[in-house]
Amino acid sequence: MFNKILIANRGEIALRVIRTCKELGIKTVAVYSEADTDSLHVTFADEAVCIGPVSAKESYLKIPSIISAAEITGADAIHPGYGFLAENANFSEICTESGLKFIGPSPEMIKGMGDKAFAKETMKRVGVPVVPGSNGVVKNVADAKIIAAEIGYPVIIKASAGGGGKGMRIVWEEDKLENAFQTARGEAEAAFANSDVYIEKYIENPRHVEIQIVGDQFGNVYHYGERDCSVQRRHQKLIEESPSPVVDVDLRNRMGEAAIKGASAVNYEGAGTIEFLVDKNKNFYFMEMNTRIQVEHPVTEMVNDVDLIRQQILAAAGENLDPHPVVPKGHCMEFRINAEDHENNFRPCPGKITSLHFPGGLGVRVDSHIYQDYVIPPYYDSLLAKLIIWAKDRKQVLDRAKRALEEFTILGVPTTIPFHLKVLQDERFITGNFDTSFIDNLLIK
Ligand code: MV4
C-alpha cells in the first residue's frame, strides 16, 4: 500500500481524497496556488507545498511543479481528483516515468477515450450499443451527406477531440449539412487544434445515464450501477441521482454488463464512467467514457455503501478488488451548490462567505471545502458544496432535500440553493419525468 499520496487538486475533491487517505493510514501532501493559502485542503493534509501563482496554468496545471512537490515530500503516488490534470495523458505518463503511481488509467487509455470517435469505434467493435452513425471520422462533406442520408435526419456532428458538449452541431435537413459540417470542423480546429468530426443520428430529448465502473490490475472490472445526470444546464450538471427513475433491474443489468464489456475489452484500470444516452423507448447508446473520478460519485457511494476513492487507491496499489452485488439500497440525490447567480444566467459570484451553516441530520452529507469567512477565489470553478441526500425512497429524498436546502445557510454570495428549491417544486422533477432539456425549458417559462 502507498505510504504517502500527493493530491494534485484543490477544493472539495482534495478534501474528499484526504479523508479516505486518513482512514487508510496513508499520509497526504496538498499542493496549492498562492490563491489557496487559506484553503482547507492545505490545513487538513499532513504536508502542503505551494506550487505557484493564482493562475491554474501556472499552478494546478503545471506538471513539473507538481512532480517536484511529490519528489521533495517523498510521495509515492498522485491522486489527480477531477478537472485540472485528471484526464491529461501526458501527466499520467510523466508520473509513471518519475516513479510515482498515477491513481488513474494509463496514458494510452486516457488518449484513447479522449478521442471520442476512436472510443466509440472501440465500444462498437466489442458489442456495446452505439448511436447509428459514421464509422469514425468523416473527412468531407460528400461523405457526410451520404452517411446522413443513410441514417436519416436529424443528425448531430461532434468534434472527435470534444466531449462534454463542446463543438456539437445538430442538423435537421440536408440543405443545412454543408454549412454545419464546415462550421463544426472550424470550431473543432479552433478549440482543440483538431478538426476531426464524426456524425451520428440525433436522439431527441435523451436522458443522460452513466455507469460507474472500477477496474483492477488483474483484469477484473466491476460496475456500481447508474447515475441519472439529466438535470443539467449548458452541459453543467446541477442534480444527479441514483437509481435513475427510468432504470429498472433489467436495464441496470444490461447497461452494467455493457459497461463492463467495454471497459474489460480495453483492460481498463481505475475508476471510470461510461456515459449513455437513453431514449424515450429506453434504448441505451454509448456516448463517452470519462477516465476519472467524477463530481457526482457520492450518489453511487451512498446507495452501494462503497468508498469509491478507496476503491481507486486499492486498485492503483495493485490489490485484487472484491466483487460486490449491485443492489442499490434506497435512493440518493446530489445538489451542486455553486456560488452563482441563477437569476443572471448562473453568473459566477466569488466573494466572502460572511455566514455559514451546514445542514445535518439523518441521510444528509455535505462534501465541501468552505467555512465561515472563507473568501472564494475568482480563478477556479464555482462549486462550493455538494449536498448529498439519502433516504429509503425517492419521495423521502425529495422531502429531506427540501428540509436540508432550507436549513443550508450561505450568506455573502448568491448560491444555487434557491434554484434547487424551485426545481423541487416542479411536477416533472417530482415525478421523475425529465430529460436533458428539462432545465432549459424550466428557465424559459
Ligand atoms: C447527443 C445527443 C443527442 N443525440 N448525441 C451532449 C454532451 C456530449 N457528451 C454529447 N451530448 C449529446 N449527444 C446524439 N446522437 C444529445 C446530447 C446532449 C446532451 C447529452 C447529455 C446531457 C445533456 C445534453 C444536452 C444537450 C445535448
CSV table of C-alpha atoms and ligand atoms in Angstrom, one decimal:
chain,number,residue,atom,x,y,z
A,1,MET,CA,0.0,0.0,0.0
A,2,PHE,CA,1.1,3.6,-0.6
A,3,ASN,CA,2.9,5.4,2.2
A,4,LYS,CA,2.1,9.0,1.1
A,5,ILE,CA,-0.2,10.3,-1.6
A,6,LEU,CA,0.0,13.8,-3.2
A,7,ILE,CA,-3.3,15.3,-4.2
A,8,ALA,CA,-2.9,17.3,-7.4
A,9,ASN,CA,-6.1,19.3,-6.8
A,10,ARG,CA,-8.0,21.7,-4.6
A,11,GLY,CA,-11.4,22.4,-3.2
A,12,GLU,CA,-13.9,19.7,-2.0
A,13,ILE,CA,-12.3,16.9,-4.0
A,14,ALA,CA,-8.9,17.4,-2.4
A,15,LEU,CA,-10.6,17.1,1.0
A,16,ARG,CA,-12.5,14.1,-0.2
A,17,VAL,CA,-9.3,12.3,-1.1
A,18,ILE,CA,-7.6,13.3,2.1
A,19,ARG,CA,-10.4,11.8,4.2
A,20,THR,CA,-10.1,8.4,2.6
A,21,CYS,CA,-6.3,8.5,2.8
A,22,LYS,CA,-6.6,9.2,6.6
A,23,GLU,CA,-8.9,6.2,7.0
A,24,LEU,CA,-6.4,4.0,5.1
A,25,GLY,CA,-3.5,5.3,7.2
A,26,ILE,CA,-1.8,7.0,4.2
A,27,LYS,CA,0.0,10.3,4.7
A,28,THR,CA,-1.1,13.2,2.4
A,29,VAL,CA,0.5,16.1,0.6
A,30,ALA,CA,-1.6,19.0,-0.5
A,31,VAL,CA,-0.4,21.3,-3.3
A,32,TYR,CA,-1.8,24.9,-3.6
A,33,SER,CA,-1.6,28.1,-5.5
A,34,GLU,CA,-1.0,31.5,-4.0
A,35,ALA,CA,-4.8,32.0,-4.1
A,36,ASP,CA,-5.3,29.0,-1.9
A,37,THR,CA,-3.1,29.6,1.1
A,38,ASP,CA,-6.2,29.7,3.4
A,39,SER,CA,-7.8,26.6,1.9
A,40,LEU,CA,-8.9,23.7,4.0
A,41,HIS,CA,-7.1,21.1,1.9
A,42,VAL,CA,-3.8,22.8,2.9
A,43,THR,CA,-4.9,22.7,6.6
A,44,PHE,CA,-6.1,19.0,6.5
A,45,ALA,CA,-3.2,17.5,4.6
A,46,ASP,CA,-0.1,16.3,6.6
A,47,GLU,CA,2.1,18.5,4.4
A,48,ALA,CA,1.5,21.2,1.9
A,49,VAL,CA,3.6,22.7,-0.9
A,50,CYS,CA,2.9,25.9,-2.7
A,51,ILE,CA,3.3,25.2,-6.4
A,52,GLY,CA,2.8,28.6,-8.0
A,53,PRO,CA,0.8,31.8,-8.5
A,54,VAL,CA,-3.0,32.1,-8.7
A,55,SER,CA,-3.4,31.1,-12.4
A,56,ALA,CA,-4.3,27.4,-12.8
A,57,LYS,CA,-1.9,27.3,-15.8
A,58,GLU,CA,1.0,28.2,-13.5
A,59,SER,CA,0.0,26.0,-10.6
A,60,TYR,CA,-2.6,23.2,-10.7
A,61,LEU,CA,-1.8,22.6,-14.3
A,62,LYS,CA,1.9,22.9,-14.1
A,63,ILE,CA,3.2,19.4,-14.3
A,64,PRO,CA,6.9,20.0,-13.4
A,65,SER,CA,5.9,21.9,-10.2
A,66,ILE,CA,3.6,19.1,-9.1
A,67,ILE,CA,6.2,16.4,-9.8
A,68,SER,CA,8.8,18.4,-7.9
A,69,ALA,CA,6.4,18.7,-4.9
A,70,ALA,CA,6.0,14.9,-4.9
A,71,GLU,CA,9.7,14.3,-5.1
A,72,ILE,CA,10.5,16.9,-2.3
A,73,THR,CA,7.9,15.3,0.1
A,74,GLY,CA,8.7,11.7,-0.8
A,75,ALA,CA,5.2,10.9,-2.0
A,76,ASP,CA,4.8,7.6,-3.8
A,77,ALA,CA,1.5,8.2,-5.6
A,78,ILE,CA,-0.5,11.1,-7.1
A,79,HIS,CA,-4.3,11.4,-7.0
A,80,PRO,CA,-5.5,13.9,-9.7
A,81,GLY,CA,-9.1,14.3,-8.5
A,82,TYR,CA,-11.3,15.6,-11.3
A,83,GLY,CA,-10.7,18.5,-13.7
A,84,PHE,CA,-7.2,20.0,-14.0
A,85,LEU,CA,-4.8,17.2,-14.9
A,86,ALA,CA,-7.1,14.3,-14.2
A,87,GLU,CA,-7.5,13.4,-17.9
A,88,ASN,CA,-4.1,14.6,-19.1
A,89,ALA,CA,-2.3,11.6,-20.7
A,90,ASN,CA,1.0,13.4,-20.6
A,91,PHE,CA,0.6,13.9,-16.8
A,92,SER,CA,-0.2,10.2,-16.3
A,93,GLU,CA,2.9,9.3,-18.3
A,94,ILE,CA,5.3,11.7,-16.5
A,95,CYS,CA,4.1,10.5,-13.1
A,96,THR,CA,5.0,6.9,-14.2
A,97,GLU,CA,8.3,8.0,-15.6
A,98,SER,CA,9.1,9.8,-12.4
A,99,GLY,CA,8.4,6.6,-10.3
A,100,LEU,CA,5.1,8.0,-9.0
A,101,LYS,CA,2.0,5.8,-9.3
A,102,PHE,CA,-0.7,7.8,-11.1
A,103,ILE,CA,-4.0,6.9,-9.5
A,104,GLY,CA,-5.9,6.5,-12.7
A,105,PRO,CA,-5.5,4.8,-16.1
A,106,SER,CA,-2.5,4.7,-18.4
A,107,PRO,CA,-1.7,7.5,-20.8
A,108,GLU,CA,-2.8,5.3,-23.7
A,109,MET,CA,-6.2,4.8,-22.1
A,110,ILE,CA,-6.7,8.5,-21.4
A,111,LYS,CA,-5.7,9.3,-25.0
A,112,GLY,CA,-7.9,6.6,-26.5
A,113,MET,CA,-11.0,7.6,-24.6
A,114,GLY,CA,-10.3,11.3,-25.1
A,115,ASP,CA,-10.6,10.7,-28.9
A,116,LYS,CA,-14.4,10.4,-29.0
A,117,ALA,CA,-14.6,8.9,-32.5
A,118,PHE,CA,-12.0,6.3,-31.6
A,119,ALA,CA,-13.7,5.5,-28.2
A,120,LYS,CA,-17.0,5.0,-30.0
A,121,GLU,CA,-15.5,2.6,-32.6
A,122,THR,CA,-13.7,0.7,-29.8
A,123,MET,CA,-17.0,0.2,-27.9
A,124,LYS,CA,-18.9,-0.7,-31.1
A,125,ARG,CA,-16.3,-3.3,-32.0
A,126,VAL,CA,-16.7,-5.1,-28.7
A,127,GLY,CA,-20.5,-5.1,-28.9
A,128,VAL,CA,-21.5,-2.1,-26.8
A,129,PRO,CA,-24.6,-0.4,-28.3
A,130,VAL,CA,-23.7,2.9,-30.0
A,131,VAL,CA,-25.8,5.5,-31.8
A,132,PRO,CA,-26.0,4.8,-35.6
A,133,GLY,CA,-23.6,7.0,-37.5
A,134,SER,CA,-20.3,7.2,-39.3
A,135,ASN,CA,-17.6,4.7,-38.9
A,136,GLY,CA,-15.2,7.0,-37.1
A,137,VAL,CA,-14.1,10.4,-38.5
A,138,VAL,CA,-15.9,11.9,-41.6
A,139,LYS,CA,-13.4,13.6,-43.9
A,140,ASN,CA,-15.5,15.6,-46.3
A,141,VAL,CA,-19.0,17.0,-47.0
A,142,ALA,CA,-19.7,14.4,-49.7
A,143,ASP,CA,-19.2,11.5,-47.2
A,144,ALA,CA,-21.2,13.4,-44.6
A,145,LYS,CA,-24.1,13.7,-47.0
A,146,ILE,CA,-24.1,10.0,-47.8
A,147,ILE,CA,-24.0,9.0,-44.1
A,148,ALA,CA,-26.7,11.5,-43.1
A,149,ALA,CA,-29.0,10.3,-45.9
A,150,GLU,CA,-28.4,6.7,-44.7
A,151,ILE,CA,-29.2,7.2,-41.0
A,152,GLY,CA,-31.8,9.9,-41.7
A,153,TYR,CA,-32.2,13.4,-40.3
A,154,PRO,CA,-31.8,14.9,-37.7
A,155,VAL,CA,-28.1,14.2,-37.3
A,156,ILE,CA,-25.5,15.5,-34.9
A,157,ILE,CA,-21.9,16.5,-35.8
A,158,LYS,CA,-19.5,16.0,-33.0
A,159,ALA,CA,-15.9,17.0,-32.6
A,160,SER,CA,-13.7,13.9,-32.1
A,161,ALA,CA,-11.5,15.8,-29.6
A,162,GLY,CA,-14.5,17.4,-28.0
A,163,GLY,CA,-16.7,15.8,-25.4
A,164,GLY,CA,-19.0,17.3,-22.7
A,165,GLY,CA,-21.0,19.1,-25.4
A,166,LYS,CA,-18.2,21.2,-26.9
A,167,GLY,CA,-18.2,21.6,-30.7
A,168,MET,CA,-21.6,19.9,-31.5
A,169,ARG,CA,-23.9,20.8,-34.3
A,170,ILE,CA,-27.4,19.5,-34.9
A,171,VAL,CA,-28.6,19.3,-38.5
A,172,TRP,CA,-32.3,18.9,-39.3
A,173,GLU,CA,-32.2,18.8,-43.2
A,174,GLU,CA,-29.7,18.2,-46.0
A,175,ASP,CA,-29.7,21.8,-47.1
A,176,LYS,CA,-28.0,22.8,-43.8
A,177,LEU,CA,-25.5,20.0,-43.7
A,178,GLU,CA,-22.6,21.5,-45.7
A,179,ASN,CA,-22.6,24.7,-43.7
A,180,ALA,CA,-22.9,22.9,-40.4
A,181,PHE,CA,-20.1,20.5,-41.3
A,182,GLN,CA,-17.6,23.2,-42.2
A,183,THR,CA,-18.6,25.3,-39.1
A,184,ALA,CA,-18.2,22.3,-36.8
A,185,ARG,CA,-14.8,21.5,-38.3
A,186,GLY,CA,-13.7,25.1,-37.9
A,187,GLU,CA,-14.8,25.2,-34.3
A,188,ALA,CA,-13.1,21.9,-33.5
A,189,GLU,CA,-9.9,23.2,-35.1
A,190,ALA,CA,-10.1,26.4,-33.1
A,191,ALA,CA,-11.0,24.8,-29.8
A,192,PHE,CA,-8.9,21.6,-29.9
A,193,ALA,CA,-6.4,22.1,-32.7
A,194,ASN,CA,-8.0,19.1,-34.3
A,195,SER,CA,-10.7,19.4,-36.9
A,196,ASP,CA,-11.8,15.8,-36.9
A,197,VAL,CA,-15.6,15.3,-36.6
A,198,TYR,CA,-18.0,12.4,-36.7
A,199,ILE,CA,-21.7,12.1,-37.3
A,200,GLU,CA,-24.5,10.2,-35.7
A,201,LYS,CA,-28.3,10.1,-35.6
A,202,TYR,CA,-29.6,12.9,-33.3
A,203,ILE,CA,-31.5,11.4,-30.4
A,204,GLU,CA,-34.2,13.9,-29.3
A,205,ASN,CA,-34.7,14.7,-25.6
A,206,PRO,CA,-32.5,11.9,-24.3
A,207,ARG,CA,-31.7,11.1,-20.7
A,208,HIS,CA,-28.1,11.1,-19.6
A,209,VAL,CA,-27.5,7.9,-17.6
A,210,GLU,CA,-23.9,6.9,-16.7
A,211,ILE,CA,-22.5,3.7,-15.2
A,212,GLN,CA,-19.7,3.8,-12.6
A,213,ILE,CA,-17.0,1.1,-13.1
A,214,VAL,CA,-13.8,0.3,-11.4
A,215,GLY,CA,-11.1,-2.0,-12.8
A,216,ASP,CA,-8.1,-3.5,-11.0
A,217,GLN,CA,-4.8,-4.7,-12.4
A,218,PHE,CA,-5.9,-8.3,-12.7
A,219,GLY,CA,-8.5,-7.6,-15.4
A,220,ASN,CA,-11.5,-7.5,-13.1
A,221,VAL,CA,-14.0,-4.8,-13.9
A,222,TYR,CA,-17.0,-4.2,-11.6
A,223,HIS,CA,-19.9,-1.8,-12.1
A,224,TYR,CA,-21.7,0.1,-9.3
A,225,GLY,CA,-25.0,0.9,-11.1
A,226,GLU,CA,-26.1,4.1,-12.7
A,227,ARG,CA,-26.4,7.8,-12.1
A,228,ASP,CA,-29.0,9.9,-13.8
A,229,CYS,CA,-27.5,13.2,-14.7
A,230,SER,CA,-30.2,14.6,-17.0
A,231,VAL,CA,-30.7,17.7,-14.9
A,232,GLN,CA,-28.1,20.0,-16.4
A,233,ARG,CA,-27.7,23.4,-17.9
A,234,ARG,CA,-25.3,24.1,-20.8
A,235,HIS,CA,-23.6,20.7,-20.0
A,236,GLN,CA,-23.1,21.7,-16.4
A,237,LYS,CA,-24.7,19.1,-14.2
A,238,LEU,CA,-26.9,20.5,-11.4
A,239,ILE,CA,-28.6,17.5,-9.8
A,240,GLU,CA,-27.6,13.8,-10.1
A,241,GLU,CA,-29.4,10.8,-8.7
A,242,SER,CA,-29.2,7.1,-8.3
A,243,PRO,CA,-31.0,4.9,-9.1
A,244,SER,CA,-32.3,6.6,-12.2
A,245,PRO,CA,-36.1,6.9,-12.3
A,246,VAL,CA,-36.1,5.2,-15.7
A,247,VAL,CA,-33.7,2.3,-15.0
A,248,ASP,CA,-35.2,-1.0,-13.7
A,249,VAL,CA,-33.3,-4.1,-12.6
A,250,ASP,CA,-33.2,-5.5,-16.1
A,251,LEU,CA,-32.0,-2.3,-17.7
A,252,ARG,CA,-29.4,-1.8,-15.0
A,253,ASN,CA,-28.0,-5.3,-15.5
A,254,ARG,CA,-27.9,-4.8,-19.3
A,255,MET,CA,-26.2,-1.3,-19.1
A,256,GLY,CA,-23.8,-2.5,-16.4
A,257,GLU,CA,-22.8,-5.6,-18.4
A,258,ALA,CA,-22.3,-3.4,-21.5
A,259,ALA,CA,-20.1,-1.0,-19.4
A,260,ILE,CA,-18.1,-3.9,-18.1
A,261,LYS,CA,-17.7,-5.4,-21.6
A,262,GLY,CA,-16.4,-2.1,-22.9
A,263,ALA,CA,-14.0,-1.5,-20.0
A,264,SER,CA,-12.8,-5.1,-19.9
A,265,ALA,CA,-12.1,-5.1,-23.6
A,266,VAL,CA,-9.5,-2.3,-23.2
A,267,ASN,CA,-8.2,-3.7,-19.9
A,268,TYR,CA,-9.3,-0.6,-18.0
A,269,GLU,CA,-7.6,0.2,-14.7
A,270,GLY,CA,-9.1,2.5,-12.1
A,271,ALA,CA,-12.4,4.3,-11.7
A,272,GLY,CA,-14.2,5.3,-14.8
A,273,THR,CA,-17.6,6.3,-16.1
A,274,ILE,CA,-19.4,5.1,-19.2
A,275,GLU,CA,-21.9,7.7,-20.3
A,276,PHE,CA,-25.0,6.5,-22.1
A,277,LEU,CA,-27.9,8.3,-23.8
A,278,VAL,CA,-31.2,6.7,-23.0
A,279,ASP,CA,-34.0,7.4,-25.5
A,280,LYS,CA,-37.8,7.5,-24.9
A,281,ASN,CA,-38.1,3.8,-25.6
A,282,LYS,CA,-35.3,3.1,-23.1
A,283,ASN,CA,-32.8,2.1,-25.7
A,284,PHE,CA,-29.3,3.0,-24.5
A,285,TYR,CA,-26.3,4.1,-26.5
A,286,PHE,CA,-22.7,4.6,-25.5
A,287,MET,CA,-21.8,8.3,-25.6
A,288,GLU,CA,-18.4,8.9,-24.0
A,289,MET,CA,-16.1,7.4,-21.3
A,290,ASN,CA,-14.6,9.5,-18.6
A,291,THR,CA,-11.3,8.2,-17.2
A,292,ARG,CA,-11.5,10.0,-13.8
A,293,ILE,CA,-13.5,10.0,-10.6
A,294,GLN,CA,-16.4,12.3,-11.1
A,295,VAL,CA,-18.0,15.2,-9.1
A,296,GLU,CA,-21.2,13.1,-8.7
A,297,HIS,CA,-19.5,9.9,-7.4
A,298,PRO,CA,-21.1,10.3,-3.9
A,299,VAL,CA,-24.6,9.3,-5.1
A,300,THR,CA,-23.1,5.9,-6.1
A,301,GLU,CA,-21.3,5.6,-2.8
A,302,MET,CA,-24.5,6.2,-0.8
A,303,VAL,CA,-26.7,3.6,-2.5
A,304,ASN,CA,-24.0,1.0,-2.8
A,305,ASP,CA,-22.3,1.5,0.5
A,306,VAL,CA,-18.9,1.8,-1.1
A,307,ASP,CA,-16.0,4.3,-0.8
A,308,LEU,CA,-15.0,4.9,-4.5
A,309,ILE,CA,-11.9,6.8,-3.6
A,310,ARG,CA,-10.8,3.8,-1.5
A,311,GLN,CA,-11.5,1.5,-4.5
A,312,GLN,CA,-9.4,3.8,-6.7
A,313,ILE,CA,-6.5,3.7,-4.2
A,314,LEU,CA,-6.7,-0.1,-3.7
A,315,ALA,CA,-6.8,-0.8,-7.5
A,316,ALA,CA,-3.8,1.6,-8.0
A,317,ALA,CA,-1.9,-0.2,-5.3
A,318,GLY,CA,-2.3,-3.5,-7.1
A,319,GLU,CA,-4.9,-5.0,-4.8
A,320,ASN,CA,-7.4,-7.5,-6.2
A,321,LEU,CA,-10.9,-5.9,-5.9
A,322,ASP,CA,-13.7,-7.9,-4.5
A,323,PRO,CA,-16.8,-8.5,-6.5
A,324,HIS,CA,-19.9,-7.0,-5.0
A,325,PRO,CA,-23.6,-7.3,-5.7
A,326,VAL,CA,-25.2,-4.3,-7.4
A,327,VAL,CA,-28.4,-3.9,-5.5
A,328,PRO,CA,-28.9,-0.2,-4.8
A,329,LYS,CA,-30.2,0.4,-1.3
A,330,GLY,CA,-32.6,3.4,-1.0
A,331,HIS,CA,-32.2,6.5,-3.2
A,332,CYS,CA,-29.7,9.3,-3.4
A,333,MET,CA,-29.6,12.8,-4.9
A,334,GLU,CA,-26.7,15.3,-5.1
A,335,PHE,CA,-27.4,19.0,-5.4
A,336,ARG,CA,-24.5,21.1,-6.6
A,337,ILE,CA,-24.3,24.3,-4.5
A,338,ASN,CA,-22.4,26.8,-6.7
A,339,ALA,CA,-21.5,30.5,-6.0
A,340,GLU,CA,-23.6,31.6,-8.9
A,341,ASP,CA,-26.5,34.0,-9.5
A,342,HIS,CA,-29.1,31.7,-11.1
A,343,GLU,CA,-31.3,34.8,-11.9
A,344,ASN,CA,-28.5,36.2,-14.0
A,345,ASN,CA,-27.5,33.4,-16.3
A,346,PHE,CA,-25.8,31.5,-13.5
A,347,ARG,CA,-23.0,34.1,-13.4
A,348,PRO,CA,-20.2,33.0,-11.1
A,349,CYS,CA,-20.1,35.2,-8.0
A,350,PRO,CA,-16.9,34.8,-6.0
A,351,GLY,CA,-16.6,36.7,-2.7
A,352,LYS,CA,-16.5,36.3,1.1
A,353,ILE,CA,-18.8,33.9,2.9
A,354,THR,CA,-20.0,36.0,5.8
A,355,SER,CA,-22.2,33.4,7.5
A,356,LEU,CA,-22.4,29.7,7.1
A,357,HIS,CA,-24.5,26.8,8.4
A,358,PHE,CA,-24.4,23.3,7.0
A,359,PRO,CA,-27.5,21.1,7.2
A,360,GLY,CA,-27.3,17.9,9.1
A,361,GLY,CA,-29.4,15.0,10.4
A,362,LEU,CA,-30.2,11.6,9.1
A,363,GLY,CA,-29.3,11.0,5.4
A,364,VAL,CA,-27.6,14.3,4.9
A,365,ARG,CA,-24.0,14.5,3.7
A,366,VAL,CA,-22.2,17.7,2.8
A,367,ASP,CA,-18.9,17.5,0.8
A,368,SER,CA,-17.4,21.0,0.9
A,369,HIS,CA,-14.3,22.9,1.5
A,370,ILE,CA,-15.9,26.2,2.6
A,371,TYR,CA,-16.0,27.7,6.1
A,372,GLN,CA,-17.2,30.9,7.8
A,373,ASP,CA,-15.2,33.9,6.5
A,374,TYR,CA,-13.7,31.9,3.6
A,375,VAL,CA,-13.0,34.0,0.6
A,376,ILE,CA,-13.9,32.2,-2.7
A,377,PRO,CA,-11.1,32.9,-5.1
A,378,PRO,CA,-12.3,34.0,-8.6
A,379,TYR,CA,-9.8,31.9,-10.5
A,380,TYR,CA,-11.3,28.4,-10.3
A,381,ASP,CA,-14.7,26.8,-10.6
A,382,SER,CA,-17.7,28.0,-8.5
A,383,LEU,CA,-18.6,24.7,-6.8
A,384,LEU,CA,-18.9,25.4,-3.0
A,385,ALA,CA,-20.5,22.3,-1.7
A,386,LYS,CA,-22.3,19.1,-2.7
A,387,LEU,CA,-25.4,18.4,-0.7
A,388,ILE,CA,-25.9,14.6,-0.9
A,389,ILE,CA,-29.3,13.3,0.4
A,390,TRP,CA,-30.0,9.7,1.0
A,391,ALA,CA,-33.4,8.2,2.1
A,392,LYS,CA,-35.3,4.9,1.7
A,393,ASP,CA,-37.1,6.0,-1.5
A,394,ARG,CA,-37.2,8.9,-4.0
A,395,LYS,CA,-40.2,10.6,-2.3
A,396,GLN,CA,-38.4,10.7,1.0
A,397,VAL,CA,-35.3,12.1,-0.7
A,398,LEU,CA,-37.4,14.9,-2.1
A,399,ASP,CA,-38.8,15.7,1.3
A,400,ARG,CA,-35.4,15.5,3.0
A,401,ALA,CA,-33.7,17.6,0.3
A,402,LYS,CA,-36.2,20.4,0.8
A,403,ARG,CA,-35.7,20.3,4.5
A,404,ALA,CA,-31.9,20.3,4.2
A,405,LEU,CA,-31.8,23.0,1.5
A,406,GLU,CA,-33.9,25.3,3.7
A,407,GLU,CA,-31.5,24.6,6.6
A,408,PHE,CA,-28.4,25.3,4.5
A,409,THR,CA,-27.3,28.9,5.0
A,410,ILE,CA,-24.6,30.6,3.0
A,411,LEU,CA,-24.5,34.4,3.2
A,412,GLY,CA,-22.2,36.8,1.4
A,413,VAL,CA,-22.5,35.3,-2.1
A,414,PRO,CA,-25.5,34.2,-4.2
A,415,THR,CA,-25.8,30.4,-4.5
A,416,THR,CA,-27.8,27.8,-6.4
A,417,ILE,CA,-29.7,26.8,-3.2
A,418,PRO,CA,-32.9,28.8,-4.1
A,419,PHE,CA,-32.8,27.4,-7.6
A,420,HIS,CA,-32.7,23.8,-6.3
A,421,LEU,CA,-35.7,24.7,-4.0
A,422,LYS,CA,-37.6,25.8,-7.2
A,423,VAL,CA,-36.7,22.6,-9.1
A,424,LEU,CA,-38.0,20.6,-6.1
A,425,GLN,CA,-41.4,22.1,-6.7
A,426,ASP,CA,-41.5,21.2,-10.4
A,427,GLU,CA,-44.0,18.5,-11.3
A,428,ARG,CA,-41.8,16.9,-13.9
A,429,PHE,CA,-38.9,16.7,-11.4
A,430,ILE,CA,-41.1,15.4,-8.7
A,431,THR,CA,-42.4,12.6,-10.9
A,432,GLY,CA,-39.0,11.8,-12.4
A,433,ASN,CA,-40.4,12.7,-15.8
A,434,PHE,CA,-37.5,14.8,-17.2
A,435,ASP,CA,-34.8,14.7,-19.8
A,436,THR,CA,-31.7,16.7,-20.7
A,437,SER,CA,-33.9,19.6,-22.0
A,438,PHE,CA,-35.6,20.0,-18.6
A,439,ILE,CA,-33.6,22.9,-17.2
A,440,ASP,CA,-33.7,24.9,-20.4
A,441,ASN,CA,-37.4,24.5,-20.6
A,442,LEU,CA,-37.8,25.4,-16.9
A,443,LEU,CA,-35.8,28.6,-17.3
A,444,ILE,CA,-37.7,29.7,-20.4
A,445,LYS,CA,-41.2,29.6,-18.8
B,1,MV4,C1,-26.1,13.5,-28.3
B,1,MV4,C2,-27.4,14.0,-28.2
B,1,MV4,C3,-28.4,13.5,-29.0
B,1,MV4,N1,-28.0,12.6,-29.9
B,1,MV4,N2,-25.8,12.6,-29.3
B,1,MV4,C4,-24.0,16.4,-25.1
B,1,MV4,C5,-22.7,16.2,-24.4
B,1,MV4,C6,-22.0,15.2,-25.1
B,1,MV4,N3,-21.4,14.3,-24.2
B,1,MV4,C7,-22.9,14.6,-26.0
B,1,MV4,N4,-24.2,15.3,-25.9
B,1,MV4,C8,-25.3,14.9,-26.6
B,1,MV4,N5,-25.1,14.0,-27.6
B,1,MV4,C9,-26.8,12.2,-30.1
B,1,MV4,N6,-26.5,11.3,-31.0
B,1,MV4,C10,-27.6,14.9,-27.2
B,1,MV4,C11,-26.6,15.4,-26.4
B,1,MV4,C12,-26.9,16.4,-25.4
B,1,MV4,C13,-26.8,16.1,-24.0
B,1,MV4,C14,-26.4,14.9,-23.6
B,1,MV4,C15,-26.3,14.6,-22.2
B,1,MV4,C16,-26.7,15.6,-21.3
B,1,MV4,C17,-27.1,16.8,-21.8
B,1,MV4,C18,-27.2,17.1,-23.1
B,1,MV4,C19,-27.6,18.3,-23.5
B,1,MV4,C20,-27.7,18.6,-24.9
B,1,MV4,C21,-27.3,17.6,-25.8
